[in-house]
Amino acid sequence: MIIGIVDYEAGNIRSVVNALKTLRVSYLVSNKQEELSIASKIILPGVGEARSAMESLHSIHLVEWLKTLDVPFLGICLGMQILFERSTERDISCLGIIEGTIEHFAKVNAALKVPHMGWNDVMFSTNSPLFEGIRQGEFFYFVHSYYAPLTSCTIGETDYGIRFSAAVQKNNYYGVQFHPEKSGNTGLQILKNFVERC
Amino acid sequence: MLTKRIIPCLDVKDGRTVKGTNFLNLRDAGDPVELGARYSEEGADELVFLDISATLERRSTFLHMVERVAESIRIPFTVGGGLRTVDDIVKALDAGADKVSLNSAALARPAFINEASQRVGSQSVVLAIDVKRIETRWTVWTKAGTEPTGRDALEWAQEGVNRGAGELLVTSMDRDGTTRGYDNELLSAIADLVNVPVIASGGAGSMEHVRDAILIGRADAVLAASIFHYGTIRIPQLKQYLRSYSIPVRL
């Protein structure tokens, strides 16, 4: 099994790579569809900004491919947000796998400190294989200024002035708003679950 | 609920931890990576590594250490000390750091904060402010607290955030090393002013001090060095204590 990590200059790829190394999982890092197509699962990391990320994915011709994947996919942080239809972060059309629009926290409550940065708890709403062996209300590390709303695809939620999607799933597409690669052993467990169970 | 963060700070010189520690069973007490890993296992929420090396040559040693930290520790960490250019910042983040802490270089040229946050995002830019009270004013000092800048700390905090700093690391020079507690008046004055997280630093001597920095100073995170290094306070014990005051912590 090889995990393909999409390198689109919007991700903290090194942290994800280091986490996979710890798990002794084979991986490849690429921005080319023909190389990534060899992978049995795909991870889309992300730190940065939605419009640049989408523009970058368009420029390396991965948008259509990402929309029609039949292997398990895990989007992290921004990589989860762009599964949705739109982001209000410099108003951009995203992959549209999941219905809904990504909004800014300040729109909810101007007094909230933004970014939402630090460890917050996640309540799981389903028995997703992604959360196998992880207790309800476990803490994960978040850093983000925009959030995904709760939808029928929400499988984990977190409260920061508003309840938002901390994890989503639709068919073979999984996404987490937090950074499993920065969330200690529990975060590693999420990645391990994705590799072994999803 | 978003938890309050406990952040041990390690001073690193020429690739080695400067302050001693009480931790037992470390193969090498001087290795910052091993010490960082130990704090991470104990429940630290983040780590800060400050490079206090004097020469440029030694900085490559520091970058190498950053790579080793990133390989072995799975919690976020910030690096600071001697970052002068956007290129320095990119190198530190490429080596695996999550955030950089800027201080003297930002004071010398405030536009550095804008350039840094535009390049790597505000979430990765921490502005460190060393503050000394002079009569009724809080003033900002530079070059590891050796030179006054004449700047007002509250104005600088506000300016730093306006320029794109995503977090403030506020050190009270009056309290640093005294174990008399954090300057909660300073912390709450800054918390009132800005809408980014504030990290309290300088003066921790007891668990009560940490509690007060959060409850009175309204800090989002608390940084300390010696109380952790010398084993005065252990992180799990501190977190249990904070929880008994209904302060949200990750346990």
Short mmCIF file of C-alpha atoms in Angstrom, two decimals:
data_model
loop_
_atom_site.label_atom_id
_atom_site.label_comp_id
_atom_site.label_asym_id
_atom_site.label_seq_id
_atom_site.Cartn_x
_atom_site.Cartn_y
_atom_site.Cartn_z
CA MET A 1 0.00 0.00 0.00
CA ILE A 2 1.28 3.44 -0.94
CA ILE A 3 -0.26 6.68 0.30
CA GLY A 4 -0.13 9.50 -2.24
CA ILE A 5 0.39 12.94 -0.75
CA VAL A 6 -0.69 15.78 -3.02
CA ASP A 7 2.00 18.43 -3.19
CA TYR A 8 0.26 21.64 -4.22
CA GLU A 9 2.29 24.17 -2.27
CA ALA A 10 -0.46 24.74 0.27
CA GLY A 11 0.38 22.04 2.72
CA ASN A 12 2.61 21.36 5.62
CA ILE A 13 3.70 18.27 3.77
CA ARG A 14 6.71 17.64 5.93
CA SER A 15 4.60 17.05 9.06
CA VAL A 16 2.35 14.60 7.26
CA VAL A 17 5.39 12.82 5.80
CA ASN A 18 7.00 12.62 9.25
CA ALA A 19 3.81 11.17 10.72
CA LEU A 20 3.58 8.51 7.98
CA LYS A 21 7.26 7.68 8.55
CA THR A 22 6.49 7.15 12.24
CA LEU A 23 3.70 4.76 11.22
CA ARG A 24 6.09 3.03 8.78
CA VAL A 25 3.71 3.57 5.90
CA SER A 26 4.98 3.87 2.32
CA TYR A 27 4.15 7.14 0.64
CA LEU A 28 4.87 9.21 -2.40
CA VAL A 29 4.72 12.99 -2.72
CA SER A 30 3.75 14.40 -6.09
CA ASN A 31 1.82 17.04 -8.00
CA LYS A 32 1.31 14.79 -11.04
CA GLN A 33 -1.84 12.80 -11.66
CA GLU A 34 -0.03 9.91 -13.35
CA GLU A 35 2.20 9.43 -10.30
CA LEU A 36 -0.55 9.93 -7.72
CA SER A 37 -2.76 7.45 -9.58
CA ILE A 38 -0.45 4.63 -8.47
CA ALA A 39 -1.35 5.35 -4.83
CA SER A 40 -3.96 3.25 -3.08
CA LYS A 41 -5.08 6.20 -0.93
CA ILE A 42 -4.71 9.96 -1.23
CA ILE A 43 -3.99 12.61 1.41
CA LEU A 44 -4.51 16.30 0.63
CA PRO A 45 -2.77 18.34 3.35
CA GLY A 46 -3.38 22.01 3.72
CA VAL A 47 -2.27 25.11 5.48
CA GLY A 48 -3.00 28.33 3.72
CA GLU A 49 -5.78 29.97 1.86
CA ALA A 50 -8.63 28.50 -0.20
CA ARG A 51 -8.38 30.55 -3.39
CA SER A 52 -4.63 30.02 -3.78
CA ALA A 53 -5.08 26.33 -3.04
CA MET A 54 -7.77 25.91 -5.70
CA GLU A 55 -5.77 27.95 -8.21
CA SER A 56 -2.78 25.79 -7.49
CA LEU A 57 -4.80 22.57 -7.96
CA HIS A 58 -6.16 23.94 -11.26
CA SER A 59 -2.66 24.85 -12.46
CA ILE A 60 -1.43 21.28 -11.90
CA HIS A 61 -4.64 19.87 -13.50
CA LEU A 62 -5.74 17.85 -10.49
CA VAL A 63 -9.23 19.27 -9.91
CA GLU A 64 -11.22 16.91 -12.15
CA TRP A 65 -9.16 13.93 -10.99
CA LEU A 66 -9.76 14.78 -7.31
CA LYS A 67 -13.52 15.09 -7.94
CA THR A 68 -13.75 11.59 -9.39
CA LEU A 69 -11.44 9.55 -7.15
CA ASP A 70 -12.49 6.02 -6.35
CA VAL A 71 -9.78 5.41 -3.74
CA PRO A 72 -10.04 6.59 -0.10
CA PHE A 73 -9.20 10.27 0.25
CA LEU A 74 -8.32 12.26 3.38
CA GLY A 75 -8.32 16.06 3.29
CA ILE A 76 -6.64 17.81 6.21
CA CYS A 77 -7.56 21.35 7.36
CA LEU A 78 -7.82 23.38 4.15
CA GLY A 79 -7.73 20.01 2.34
CA MET A 80 -11.03 19.23 4.07
CA GLN A 81 -12.57 22.65 3.43
CA ILE A 82 -12.11 22.45 -0.32
CA LEU A 83 -14.29 19.32 -0.40
CA PHE A 84 -17.19 21.74 0.02
CA GLU A 85 -18.93 23.69 -2.77
CA ARG A 86 -17.58 27.14 -2.03
CA SER A 87 -15.35 29.05 0.34
CA THR A 88 -15.96 32.67 1.26
CA GLU A 89 -12.18 32.98 1.66
CA ARG A 90 -11.71 35.27 -1.35
CA ASP A 91 -14.92 33.69 -2.67
CA ILE A 92 -13.85 30.64 -4.60
CA SER A 93 -15.58 27.61 -6.06
CA CYS A 94 -14.19 24.39 -4.56
CA LEU A 95 -14.46 20.66 -5.34
CA GLY A 96 -18.16 20.39 -4.51
CA ILE A 97 -18.06 16.86 -3.14
CA ILE A 98 -19.99 18.00 -0.06
CA GLU A 99 -22.81 20.56 -0.04
CA GLY A 100 -22.21 23.77 1.85
CA THR A 101 -20.11 26.92 2.08
CA ILE A 102 -17.01 27.61 4.16
CA GLU A 103 -17.46 30.74 6.30
CA HIS A 104 -15.25 32.98 8.48
CA PHE A 105 -15.54 32.73 12.30
CA ALA A 106 -15.79 36.50 12.59
CA LYS A 107 -19.09 36.33 10.72
CA VAL A 108 -20.49 34.33 13.64
CA ASN A 109 -19.14 36.42 16.46
CA ALA A 110 -16.83 39.41 16.04
CA ALA A 111 -15.50 38.92 19.58
CA LEU A 112 -14.05 35.47 18.81
CA LYS A 113 -10.30 35.26 18.64
CA VAL A 114 -9.33 34.25 15.14
CA PRO A 115 -7.66 31.96 14.17
CA HIS A 116 -9.22 29.22 16.26
CA MET A 117 -5.85 27.96 17.45
CA GLY A 118 -5.08 25.21 19.91
CA TRP A 119 -6.47 21.95 21.26
CA ASN A 120 -10.23 21.49 21.19
CA ASP A 121 -12.45 18.46 21.73
CA VAL A 122 -14.24 16.56 18.99
CA MET A 123 -17.56 14.78 19.45
CA PHE A 124 -18.09 11.97 16.99
CA SER A 125 -21.55 11.51 15.55
CA THR A 126 -21.04 8.15 13.85
CA ASN A 127 -19.01 5.00 14.25
CA SER A 128 -16.64 5.98 11.48
CA PRO A 129 -13.62 3.71 10.99
CA LEU A 130 -11.59 6.93 11.12
CA PHE A 131 -12.28 7.21 14.88
CA GLU A 132 -11.68 3.56 15.80
CA GLY A 133 -10.06 3.35 19.23
CA ILE A 134 -10.43 7.07 19.95
CA ARG A 135 -12.53 8.21 22.89
CA GLN A 136 -15.45 10.57 22.54
CA GLY A 137 -14.42 14.16 23.28
CA GLU A 138 -10.73 13.58 22.57
CA PHE A 139 -8.61 16.68 21.92
CA PHE A 140 -7.05 17.60 18.59
CA TYR A 141 -4.96 20.53 17.42
CA PHE A 142 -6.73 23.12 15.27
CA VAL A 143 -5.47 26.21 13.42
CA HIS A 144 -8.02 27.84 11.12
CA SER A 145 -9.96 31.07 10.57
CA TYR A 146 -12.69 29.62 8.34
CA TYR A 147 -14.97 26.76 9.28
CA ALA A 148 -17.19 24.17 7.62
CA PRO A 149 -20.85 24.13 8.70
CA LEU A 150 -22.56 21.05 10.09
CA THR A 151 -24.04 19.00 7.25
CA SER A 152 -25.44 15.52 6.69
CA CYS A 153 -21.81 14.52 5.96
CA THR A 154 -20.54 15.65 9.38
CA ILE A 155 -19.03 12.77 11.36
CA GLY A 156 -17.36 14.83 14.11
CA GLU A 157 -18.11 18.26 15.52
CA THR A 158 -16.41 20.89 17.63
CA ASP A 159 -17.60 24.06 19.35
CA TYR A 160 -15.86 27.40 18.96
CA GLY A 161 -18.55 30.03 19.32
CA ILE A 162 -20.45 27.88 16.83
CA ARG A 163 -20.64 24.11 16.33
CA PHE A 164 -18.83 23.26 13.14
CA SER A 165 -17.66 20.21 11.19
CA ALA A 166 -14.43 18.88 12.67
CA ALA A 167 -14.63 15.79 10.48
CA VAL A 168 -16.70 14.87 7.43
CA GLN A 169 -17.25 11.86 5.24
CA LYS A 170 -19.01 11.26 1.96
CA ASN A 171 -18.48 7.84 0.38
CA ASN A 172 -14.71 7.43 -0.05
CA TYR A 173 -13.97 11.07 0.82
CA TYR A 174 -12.91 11.84 4.39
CA GLY A 175 -11.87 15.20 5.80
CA VAL A 176 -10.65 16.51 9.14
CA GLN A 177 -10.42 20.18 10.10
CA PHE A 178 -7.83 19.50 12.80
CA HIS A 179 -4.24 18.46 12.18
CA PRO A 180 -3.84 14.76 12.99
CA GLU A 181 -0.14 15.07 12.15
CA LYS A 182 0.18 17.61 15.00
CA SER A 183 -2.20 16.03 17.51
CA GLY A 184 0.13 13.69 19.34
CA ASN A 185 -0.62 9.98 19.58
CA THR A 186 -4.36 10.44 19.06
CA GLY A 187 -3.65 12.23 15.80
CA LEU A 188 -1.39 9.40 14.73
CA GLN A 189 -4.22 6.98 15.48
CA ILE A 190 -6.47 8.89 13.05
CA LEU A 191 -3.86 8.58 10.30
CA LYS A 192 -3.33 4.92 11.15
CA ASN A 193 -7.09 4.33 10.97
CA PHE A 194 -7.24 6.04 7.58
CA VAL A 195 -4.41 3.86 6.30
CA GLU A 196 -5.66 0.59 7.75
CA ARG A 197 -9.43 0.85 8.03
CA CYS A 198 -10.88 3.35 5.59
CA MET B 1 -14.17 23.88 24.35
CA LEU B 2 -10.86 25.38 23.28
CA THR B 3 -8.34 24.59 25.99
CA LYS B 4 -5.68 26.80 27.55
CA ARG B 5 -2.23 25.78 26.38
CA ILE B 6 0.78 24.96 28.52
CA ILE B 7 4.02 25.66 26.68
CA PRO B 8 7.48 24.74 27.97
CA CYS B 9 10.22 26.93 26.48
CA LEU B 10 13.70 25.58 25.74
CA ASP B 11 16.69 27.84 25.25
CA VAL B 12 19.04 26.25 22.77
CA LYS B 13 22.64 27.22 22.25
CA ASP B 14 24.77 25.53 19.61
CA GLY B 15 22.25 22.70 19.40
CA ARG B 16 22.12 22.01 23.16
CA THR B 17 19.60 22.94 25.83
CA VAL B 18 21.09 25.64 28.01
CA LYS B 19 19.18 25.28 31.24
CA GLY B 20 19.57 22.14 33.26
CA THR B 21 16.66 19.97 34.22
CA ASN B 22 15.53 17.61 36.92
CA PHE B 23 14.26 14.99 34.54
CA LEU B 24 15.60 11.60 35.32
CA ASN B 25 16.43 8.83 32.90
CA LEU B 26 17.31 11.09 30.03
CA ARG B 27 20.16 9.63 28.06
CA ASP B 28 21.42 13.12 27.38
CA ALA B 29 20.00 15.98 29.43
CA GLY B 30 21.44 18.47 26.99
CA ASP B 31 19.56 17.30 23.94
CA PRO B 32 16.63 19.65 23.25
CA VAL B 33 14.93 17.06 21.06
CA GLU B 34 14.88 14.49 23.85
CA LEU B 35 13.72 17.04 26.38
CA GLY B 36 11.00 18.28 24.00
CA ALA B 37 9.81 14.71 23.46
CA ARG B 38 9.64 14.20 27.22
CA TYR B 39 7.50 17.32 27.66
CA SER B 40 5.29 16.19 24.81
CA GLU B 41 4.74 12.81 26.49
CA GLU B 42 3.91 14.60 29.76
CA GLY B 43 1.15 16.57 28.07
CA ALA B 44 2.71 19.84 26.90
CA ASP B 45 0.39 21.42 24.33
CA GLU B 46 3.12 23.12 22.33
CA LEU B 47 6.83 23.75 22.58
CA VAL B 48 8.97 26.81 21.98
CA PHE B 49 12.65 26.52 21.02
CA LEU B 50 14.64 29.72 21.25
CA ASP B 51 17.98 29.81 19.49
CA ILE B 52 20.43 31.82 21.53
CA SER B 53 23.46 30.89 19.45
CA ALA B 54 25.72 33.79 18.74
CA THR B 55 27.05 33.03 15.28
CA LEU B 56 25.56 32.43 11.85
CA GLU B 57 27.50 29.21 11.51
CA ARG B 58 25.81 27.78 14.55
CA ARG B 59 22.39 28.58 13.12
CA SER B 60 22.64 25.66 10.73
CA THR B 61 23.02 23.48 13.82
CA PHE B 62 19.75 24.96 15.07
CA LEU B 63 17.97 24.24 11.77
CA HIS B 64 19.19 20.69 11.94
CA MET B 65 17.74 20.45 15.45
CA VAL B 66 14.41 21.80 14.13
CA GLU B 67 14.36 18.96 11.59
CA ARG B 68 15.00 16.41 14.31
CA VAL B 69 12.24 17.88 16.49
CA ALA B 70 9.81 17.69 13.57
CA GLU B 71 10.72 14.07 12.96
CA SER B 72 10.20 12.93 16.51
CA ILE B 73 7.58 15.20 18.13
CA ARG B 74 3.93 15.22 17.02
CA ILE B 75 2.76 18.46 18.68
CA PRO B 76 3.09 22.00 17.30
CA PHE B 77 6.26 23.93 17.99
CA THR B 78 7.51 27.46 17.53
CA VAL B 79 11.07 28.52 16.88
CA GLY B 80 12.59 31.90 17.51
CA GLY B 81 15.86 33.72 17.89
CA GLY B 82 17.82 35.45 15.19
CA LEU B 83 15.19 35.31 12.45
CA ARG B 84 15.95 38.37 10.30
CA THR B 85 14.54 37.70 6.85
CA VAL B 86 11.54 36.04 5.24
CA ASP B 87 14.01 33.50 3.91
CA ASP B 88 15.04 32.62 7.50
CA ILE B 89 11.38 32.07 8.32
CA VAL B 90 10.72 29.89 5.30
CA LYS B 91 13.77 27.79 6.16
CA ALA B 92 12.57 27.27 9.72
CA LEU B 93 9.07 26.26 8.57
CA ASP B 94 10.45 24.04 5.81
CA ALA B 95 12.56 22.33 8.46
CA GLY B 96 9.26 21.44 10.16
CA ALA B 97 8.47 24.24 12.63
CA ASP B 98 4.82 25.31 12.79
CA LYS B 99 5.37 28.91 13.81
CA VAL B 100 8.16 31.43 14.12
CA SER B 101 8.59 33.97 16.86
CA LEU B 102 9.82 37.42 15.77
CA ASN B 103 11.23 40.03 18.09
CA SER B 104 14.20 42.35 17.45
CA ALA B 105 14.04 42.18 13.66
CA ALA B 106 10.36 43.22 13.76
CA LEU B 107 11.20 46.16 16.01
CA ALA B 108 14.03 47.24 13.72
CA ARG B 109 11.75 47.04 10.69
CA PRO B 110 8.05 46.58 11.49
CA ALA B 111 7.16 45.83 7.82
CA PHE B 112 8.94 42.52 8.41
CA ILE B 113 5.77 41.35 10.20
CA ASN B 114 3.66 42.15 7.11
CA GLU B 115 6.09 40.40 4.79
CA ALA B 116 6.27 37.36 7.06
CA SER B 117 2.50 36.98 7.47
CA GLN B 118 1.84 37.52 3.77
CA ARG B 119 4.32 34.82 2.91
CA VAL B 120 3.54 32.15 5.50
CA GLY B 121 0.18 33.22 6.96
CA SER B 122 -0.63 34.95 10.24
CA GLN B 123 -1.20 31.63 11.98
CA SER B 124 2.53 30.96 11.74
CA VAL B 125 3.75 34.36 12.91
CA VAL B 126 4.15 35.00 16.63
CA LEU B 127 5.26 38.45 17.75
CA ALA B 128 7.37 38.26 20.92
CA ILE B 129 7.33 41.43 23.02
CA ASP B 130 9.74 41.99 25.92
CA VAL B 131 8.17 44.49 28.27
CA LYS B 132 9.56 46.54 31.13
CA ARG B 133 7.48 48.86 33.25
CA ILE B 134 8.95 52.33 33.57
CA GLU B 135 6.96 54.44 35.99
CA THR B 136 3.41 54.17 34.67
CA ARG B 137 4.25 52.98 31.16
CA TRP B 138 4.95 49.56 29.74
CA THR B 139 7.89 49.90 27.38
CA VAL B 140 9.28 47.55 24.75
CA TRP B 141 12.89 46.37 24.86
CA THR B 142 14.92 44.79 22.10
CA LYS B 143 18.00 42.61 21.58
CA ALA B 144 17.12 40.08 24.25
CA GLY B 145 15.97 42.83 26.58
CA THR B 146 19.23 44.75 26.57
CA GLU B 147 18.14 47.92 24.77
CA PRO B 148 15.10 50.14 25.24
CA THR B 149 13.16 51.05 22.09
CA GLY B 150 11.04 53.80 23.62
CA ARG B 151 7.96 52.09 22.18
CA ASP B 152 4.82 51.66 24.20
CA ALA B 153 4.00 47.97 24.67
CA LEU B 154 0.26 48.32 24.14
CA GLU B 155 0.73 50.33 20.95
CA TRP B 156 3.31 47.83 19.66
CA ALA B 157 1.01 44.89 20.44
CA GLN B 158 -1.81 46.54 18.48
CA GLU B 159 0.49 47.49 15.60
CA GLY B 160 1.94 43.98 15.44
CA VAL B 161 -1.53 42.45 15.15
CA ASN B 162 -2.55 45.03 12.53
CA ARG B 163 0.53 44.09 10.55
CA GLY B 164 -0.37 40.42 10.62
CA ALA B 165 0.97 38.77 13.78
CA GLY B 166 -1.32 35.84 14.60
CA GLU B 167 -0.31 35.53 18.23
CA LEU B 168 1.53 37.56 20.87
CA LEU B 169 4.15 36.20 23.25
CA VAL B 170 4.30 38.76 26.04
CA THR B 171 7.24 38.56 28.44
CA SER B 172 7.43 40.74 31.51
CA MET B 173 11.11 41.53 32.02
CA ASP B 174 10.27 42.80 35.50
CA ARG B 175 8.96 39.39 36.46
CA ASP B 176 11.18 37.12 34.37
CA GLY B 177 13.30 34.93 36.62
CA THR B 178 11.71 36.28 39.81
CA THR B 179 9.16 33.47 40.37
CA ARG B 180 6.81 36.23 41.66
CA GLY B 181 4.13 35.47 39.10
CA TYR B 182 3.17 36.82 35.70
CA ASP B 183 2.36 40.50 35.18
CA ASN B 184 -1.39 40.00 34.97
CA GLU B 185 -2.14 43.68 34.68
CA LEU B 186 -0.01 43.86 31.53
CA LEU B 187 -1.51 40.66 30.13
CA SER B 188 -5.11 41.73 30.63
CA ALA B 189 -4.40 45.19 29.19
CA ILE B 190 -3.12 43.51 26.01
CA ALA B 191 -5.94 40.92 25.98
CA ASP B 192 -8.43 43.81 26.05
CA LEU B 193 -6.78 45.34 23.03
CA VAL B 194 -6.24 42.54 20.53
CA ASN B 195 -8.29 39.64 19.17
CA VAL B 196 -5.44 37.17 18.71
CA PRO B 197 -4.22 34.66 21.31
CA VAL B 198 -1.88 36.00 24.01
CA ILE B 199 0.84 33.81 25.53
CA ALA B 200 1.93 34.81 29.04
CA SER B 201 5.63 34.65 29.84
CA GLY B 202 7.95 35.66 32.63
CA GLY B 203 7.63 35.10 36.35
CA ALA B 204 6.09 31.69 36.89
CA GLY B 205 6.97 30.18 40.25
CA SER B 206 3.90 28.19 41.19
CA MET B 207 0.71 26.65 39.89
CA GLU B 208 -1.25 29.58 41.34
CA HIS B 209 0.72 31.91 39.09
CA VAL B 210 -0.28 29.95 36.02
CA ARG B 211 -3.92 29.93 37.16
CA ASP B 212 -3.85 33.69 37.72
CA ALA B 213 -2.29 34.41 34.32
CA ILE B 214 -5.31 32.67 32.80
CA LEU B 215 -8.07 33.86 35.14
CA ILE B 216 -6.80 37.40 35.84
CA GLY B 217 -4.40 38.03 32.95
CA ARG B 218 -6.84 36.29 30.57
CA ALA B 219 -3.96 34.62 28.75
CA ASP B 220 -4.80 31.95 26.17
CA ALA B 221 -1.57 30.10 26.78
CA VAL B 222 1.13 30.08 29.41
CA LEU B 223 4.82 29.70 28.72
CA ALA B 224 7.41 28.79 31.30
CA ALA B 225 10.94 27.47 31.40
CA SER B 226 12.54 26.95 34.79
CA ILE B 227 9.51 25.64 36.71
CA PHE B 228 9.37 22.81 34.20
CA HIS B 229 13.10 22.33 33.73
CA TYR B 230 13.80 22.16 37.43
CA GLY B 231 10.81 19.95 38.06
CA THR B 232 9.16 22.44 40.46
CA ILE B 233 5.94 21.70 38.62
CA ARG B 234 5.07 18.72 36.48
CA ILE B 235 2.70 19.28 33.60
CA PRO B 236 0.06 16.63 34.49
CA GLN B 237 -0.10 17.96 38.06
CA LEU B 238 -0.43 21.54 36.77
CA LYS B 239 -3.24 20.58 34.41
CA GLN B 240 -5.15 18.74 37.16
CA TYR B 241 -4.80 21.83 39.31
CA LEU B 242 -6.07 24.15 36.57
CA ARG B 243 -9.00 21.84 35.90
CA SER B 244 -9.98 22.03 39.56
CA TYR B 245 -10.54 25.76 38.90
CA SER B 246 -12.72 24.93 35.87
CA ILE B 247 -10.03 26.05 33.45
CA PRO B 248 -10.32 23.98 30.27
CA VAL B 249 -7.17 21.95 29.69
CA ARG B 250 -6.25 18.94 27.59
CA LEU B 251 -5.81 15.94 29.87
#
